[in-house]
mmCIF file of C-alpha atoms in Angstrom:
data_model
loop_
_atom_site.group_PDB
_atom_site.id
_atom_site.type_symbol
_atom_site.label_atom_id
_atom_site.label_comp_id
_atom_site.label_asym_id
_atom_site.label_seq_id
_atom_site.Cartn_x
_atom_site.Cartn_y
_atom_site.Cartn_z
ATOM 1 C CA MET C 1 0.041 0.091 -0.045
ATOM 2 C CA GLN C 2 1.370 3.305 -0.942
ATOM 3 C CA ILE C 3 0.700 6.619 1.008
ATOM 4 C CA HIS C 4 0.523 9.799 -1.000
ATOM 5 C CA SER C 5 0.668 13.318 0.336
ATOM 6 C CA GLN C 6 -2.440 15.556 -0.241
ATOM 7 C CA SER C 7 -0.439 17.337 -2.972
ATOM 8 C CA GLU C 8 0.304 14.288 -5.020
ATOM 9 C CA VAL C 9 -3.523 13.291 -4.718
ATOM 10 C CA GLY C 10 -4.726 16.424 -6.108
ATOM 11 C CA PRO C 11 -8.067 18.278 -5.729
ATOM 12 C CA SER C 12 -10.267 15.633 -7.655
ATOM 13 C CA ALA C 13 -9.458 12.891 -5.555
ATOM 14 C CA ASN C 14 -10.309 14.757 -2.376
ATOM 15 C CA THR C 15 -13.766 15.797 -3.951
ATOM 16 C CA HIS C 16 -14.501 12.445 -4.736
ATOM 17 C CA ILE C 17 -13.564 11.113 -1.176
ATOM 18 C CA GLU C 18 -15.462 14.007 0.301
ATOM 19 C CA GLN C 19 -18.431 12.976 -1.736
ATOM 20 C CA GLY C 20 -18.088 9.151 -0.810
ATOM 21 C CA LEU C 21 -17.930 10.311 2.930
ATOM 22 C CA GLN C 22 -20.853 12.456 2.622
ATOM 23 C CA ARG C 23 -23.077 9.656 1.036
ATOM 24 C CA VAL C 24 -21.941 7.446 3.889
ATOM 25 C CA LEU C 25 -22.582 10.196 6.514
ATOM 26 C CA ASP C 26 -26.300 10.904 5.090
ATOM 27 C CA ARG C 27 -27.183 7.015 4.850
ATOM 28 C CA LEU C 28 -25.764 6.787 8.563
ATOM 29 C CA VAL C 29 -28.053 9.552 9.715
ATOM 30 C CA ARG C 30 -31.103 8.066 7.762
ATOM 31 C CA THR C 31 -30.624 5.119 9.588
ATOM 32 C CA MET C 32 -30.187 6.488 12.822
ATOM 33 C CA HIS C 33 -33.692 8.436 12.109
ATOM 34 C CA ARG C 34 -35.534 5.260 10.949
ATOM 35 C CA ASP C 35 -34.167 3.296 13.865
ATOM 36 C CA GLU C 36 -35.568 5.888 16.243
ATOM 37 C CA PHE C 37 -38.705 6.002 14.520
ATOM 38 C CA ILE C 38 -39.256 2.366 14.706
ATOM 39 C CA ARG C 39 -38.204 2.285 18.382
ATOM 40 C CA HIS C 40 -40.734 5.204 19.281
ATOM 41 C CA THR C 41 -43.361 3.183 17.425
ATOM 42 C CA THR C 42 -42.969 0.027 19.154
ATOM 43 C CA ASN C 43 -42.628 1.550 22.409
ATOM 44 C CA GLN C 44 -45.963 3.626 21.821
ATOM 45 C CA LEU C 45 -47.777 0.414 20.771
ATOM 46 C CA ARG C 46 -46.713 -1.692 23.526
ATOM 47 C CA GLU C 47 -47.886 0.851 26.002
ATOM 48 C CA THR C 48 -51.125 1.631 24.382
ATOM 49 C CA LEU C 49 -52.031 -1.849 23.911
ATOM 50 C CA ALA C 50 -50.886 -2.918 27.331
ATOM 51 C CA SER C 51 -49.111 -5.959 25.802
ATOM 52 C CA ASP C 52 -46.138 -7.889 27.025
ATOM 53 C CA ARG C 53 -44.118 -7.184 23.433
ATOM 54 C CA VAL C 54 -44.083 -5.399 20.441
ATOM 55 C CA VAL C 55 -41.694 -6.529 17.669
ATOM 56 C CA LEU C 56 -40.790 -5.484 14.325
ATOM 57 C CA TYR C 57 -39.736 -8.344 11.981
ATOM 58 C CA TYR C 58 -37.759 -7.402 9.030
ATOM 59 C CA PHE C 59 -37.316 -9.417 5.958
ATOM 60 C CA TYR C 60 -34.045 -9.158 4.721
ATOM 61 C CA TRP C 61 -34.225 -11.865 2.014
ATOM 62 C CA GLN C 62 -37.453 -13.727 0.167
ATOM 63 C CA TRP C 63 -39.256 -14.535 3.626
ATOM 64 C CA HIS C 64 -36.100 -14.902 5.664
ATOM 65 C CA GLY C 65 -35.980 -12.270 8.324
ATOM 66 C CA GLN C 66 -35.308 -11.474 11.935
ATOM 67 C CA VAL C 67 -36.890 -9.418 14.781
ATOM 68 C CA THR C 68 -34.764 -6.158 14.572
ATOM 69 C CA PHE C 69 -36.837 -4.148 17.188
ATOM 70 C CA GLU C 70 -38.668 -4.828 20.329
ATOM 71 C CA SER C 71 -40.318 -3.113 23.096
ATOM 72 C CA LEU C 72 -40.642 -5.380 26.384
ATOM 73 C CA SER C 73 -42.974 -5.268 29.366
ATOM 74 C CA HIS C 74 -40.269 -7.314 31.032
ATOM 75 C CA ASN C 75 -36.560 -8.215 29.555
ATOM 76 C CA LYS C 76 -37.450 -12.060 30.091
ATOM 77 C CA PHE C 77 -39.925 -11.688 27.012
ATOM 78 C CA SER C 78 -36.904 -10.588 24.638
ATOM 79 C CA ILE C 79 -36.554 -12.333 21.313
ATOM 80 C CA LEU C 80 -34.483 -9.529 19.545
ATOM 81 C CA GLY C 81 -32.581 -11.188 16.840
ATOM 82 C CA SER C 82 -34.935 -14.105 16.357
ATOM 83 C CA THR C 83 -35.320 -15.455 12.962
ATOM 84 C CA GLY C 84 -38.644 -17.286 13.335
ATOM 85 C CA ALA C 85 -39.822 -20.320 11.856
ATOM 86 C CA ASP C 86 -38.744 -19.935 8.412
ATOM 87 C CA ASP C 87 -40.314 -23.326 7.011
ATOM 88 C CA CYS C 88 -43.740 -22.089 8.259
ATOM 89 C CA PHE C 89 -43.709 -18.912 6.553
ATOM 90 C CA SER C 90 -44.282 -19.639 2.838
ATOM 91 C CA ASP C 91 -45.119 -17.597 -0.505
ATOM 92 C CA LYS C 92 -48.652 -18.639 0.388
ATOM 93 C CA TYR C 93 -48.456 -16.558 3.909
ATOM 94 C CA ALA C 94 -46.276 -13.700 2.235
ATOM 95 C CA GLY C 95 -48.871 -13.456 -0.333
ATOM 96 C CA LEU C 96 -51.750 -13.087 2.037
ATOM 97 C CA TYR C 97 -49.713 -10.232 4.102
ATOM 98 C CA LEU C 98 -49.092 -8.724 0.714
ATOM 99 C CA ALA C 99 -52.627 -8.399 0.146
ATOM 100 C CA GLY C 100 -53.150 -6.631 3.550
ATOM 101 C CA ARG C 101 -53.728 -9.628 6.057
ATOM 102 C CA VAL C 102 -54.192 -9.211 9.756
ATOM 103 C CA ARG C 103 -53.982 -11.959 11.733
ATOM 104 C CA ALA C 104 -55.327 -11.641 15.448
ATOM 105 C CA ILE C 105 -55.112 -14.739 17.526
ATOM 106 C CA ALA C 106 -56.719 -14.491 21.093
ATOM 107 C CA ASP C 107 -55.260 -18.030 22.320
ATOM 108 C CA ILE C 108 -52.632 -20.123 20.135
ATOM 109 C CA GLU C 109 -53.846 -23.118 22.038
ATOM 110 C CA LEU C 110 -57.276 -22.990 20.638
ATOM 111 C CA GLU C 111 -56.961 -21.391 17.147
ATOM 112 C CA PRO C 112 -56.480 -23.825 14.296
ATOM 113 C CA ILE C 113 -53.056 -23.012 13.075
ATOM 114 C CA LEU C 114 -50.155 -25.154 11.790
ATOM 115 C CA THR C 115 -48.376 -27.214 14.282
ATOM 116 C CA CYS C 116 -45.099 -25.684 13.274
ATOM 117 C CA HIS C 117 -46.552 -22.207 13.888
ATOM 118 C CA ARG C 118 -47.951 -22.916 17.176
ATOM 119 C CA ASP C 119 -44.772 -24.517 18.286
ATOM 120 C CA PHE C 120 -42.864 -21.717 17.097
ATOM 121 C CA LEU C 121 -45.191 -19.224 19.076
ATOM 122 C CA ARG C 122 -45.112 -21.372 22.021
ATOM 123 C CA SER C 123 -41.057 -21.144 21.971
ATOM 124 C CA ILE C 124 -41.201 -17.412 22.264
ATOM 125 C CA GLN C 125 -43.870 -17.495 24.846
ATOM 126 C CA VAL C 126 -46.618 -16.095 22.897
ATOM 127 C CA ARG C 127 -50.013 -16.948 24.101
ATOM 128 C CA ALA C 128 -51.950 -14.294 21.857
ATOM 129 C CA ASN C 129 -50.732 -12.284 19.052
ATOM 130 C CA LEU C 130 -51.739 -9.590 16.680
ATOM 131 C CA VAL C 131 -49.769 -9.440 13.132
ATOM 132 C CA VAL C 132 -49.984 -6.677 10.560
ATOM 133 C CA PRO C 133 -47.793 -6.275 7.562
ATOM 134 C CA ILE C 134 -45.734 -3.346 6.686
ATOM 135 C CA VAL C 135 -45.929 -3.148 2.960
ATOM 136 C CA ILE C 136 -43.828 -0.726 0.816
ATOM 137 C CA PRO C 137 -43.993 -0.275 -2.726
ATOM 138 C CA ARG C 138 -41.279 -3.083 -3.351
ATOM 139 C CA GLY C 139 -43.207 -5.530 -1.438
ATOM 140 C CA LEU C 140 -43.423 -7.078 2.102
ATOM 141 C CA TRP C 141 -40.823 -5.067 4.048
ATOM 142 C CA GLY C 142 -41.836 -6.528 7.591
ATOM 143 C CA LEU C 143 -44.408 -7.541 10.169
ATOM 144 C CA LEU C 144 -45.493 -5.608 13.174
ATOM 145 C CA ALA C 145 -46.609 -7.875 15.936
ATOM 146 C CA ALA C 146 -48.001 -7.533 19.296
ATOM 147 C CA HIS C 147 -47.684 -10.410 21.782
ATOM 148 C CA HIS C 148 -49.473 -11.149 24.865
ATOM 149 C CA CYS C 149 -47.246 -13.796 26.593
ATOM 150 C CA GLN C 150 -48.725 -14.509 29.914
ATOM 151 C CA GLN C 151 -52.662 -15.348 28.884
ATOM 152 C CA PRO C 152 -55.081 -15.279 26.105
ATOM 153 C CA ARG C 153 -56.267 -11.868 24.845
ATOM 154 C CA SER C 154 -59.169 -10.961 22.613
ATOM 155 C CA TRP C 155 -57.944 -8.136 20.385
ATOM 156 C CA SER C 156 -60.355 -5.389 20.089
ATOM 157 C CA PRO C 157 -61.081 -3.557 16.565
ATOM 158 C CA SER C 158 -59.283 -0.421 18.062
ATOM 159 C CA ASP C 159 -56.137 -2.607 18.848
ATOM 160 C CA ILE C 160 -56.272 -3.790 15.275
ATOM 161 C CA GLU C 161 -56.834 -0.270 13.855
ATOM 162 C CA LEU C 162 -53.777 1.002 15.979
ATOM 163 C CA MET C 163 -51.517 -1.551 14.453
ATOM 164 C CA GLN C 164 -52.630 -1.060 10.935
ATOM 165 C CA THR C 165 -52.237 2.883 11.333
ATOM 166 C CA ALA C 166 -48.501 2.143 12.659
ATOM 167 C CA ALA C 167 -47.638 -0.153 9.942
ATOM 168 C CA GLN C 168 -48.887 2.287 7.492
ATOM 169 C CA THR C 169 -46.950 5.239 8.901
ATOM 170 C CA LEU C 170 -43.987 2.990 9.060
ATOM 171 C CA ALA C 171 -44.595 1.965 5.449
ATOM 172 C CA THR C 172 -44.728 5.499 4.243
ATOM 173 C CA ASP C 173 -41.645 6.862 6.040
ATOM 174 C CA SER C 174 -39.154 8.095 3.548
ATOM 175 C CA ASN C 175 -36.058 6.509 5.887
ATOM 176 C CA ILE C 176 -37.833 3.159 5.663
ATOM 177 C CA LEU C 177 -38.546 3.371 1.826
ATOM 178 C CA GLU C 178 -35.062 3.837 1.243
ATOM 179 C CA SER C 179 -33.745 1.212 3.212
#
């Protein structure tokens, strides 16, 4: 590796480097704003819904994703980084969420769901959940989910509307659209 003095590099190389650094800085600022917005949204939802956990499950590749944000009533409910049951989430379910599917389960023990889905929900201490899609123009960006971990819960129409509004707000945020 050679090291050159600034006079050897020239002003056009400096301009190119500065532009590259500015792009990196701009992206970092957008990411920080996006993350703070998501963190605020999940915290507000959990508090308003009085649920044990609200998470954002982000799809990083063809129906593979992970929990990238969570708001918790207690640290024992943390599933941050969980990748979910990928074998249960297929094109069929992705298509339903792309079409706007909202899934409200009052009690996973009574709901007719796939065994792998029930086992997955049990493994992350879910007893009741409410899931809404975050759909951006490029497709299904993620899922916003509220979890009640300690007992069954009937989700009200206002709970569902609140989650849908939050998901729509996230889906139209410029920092999310650019991510």
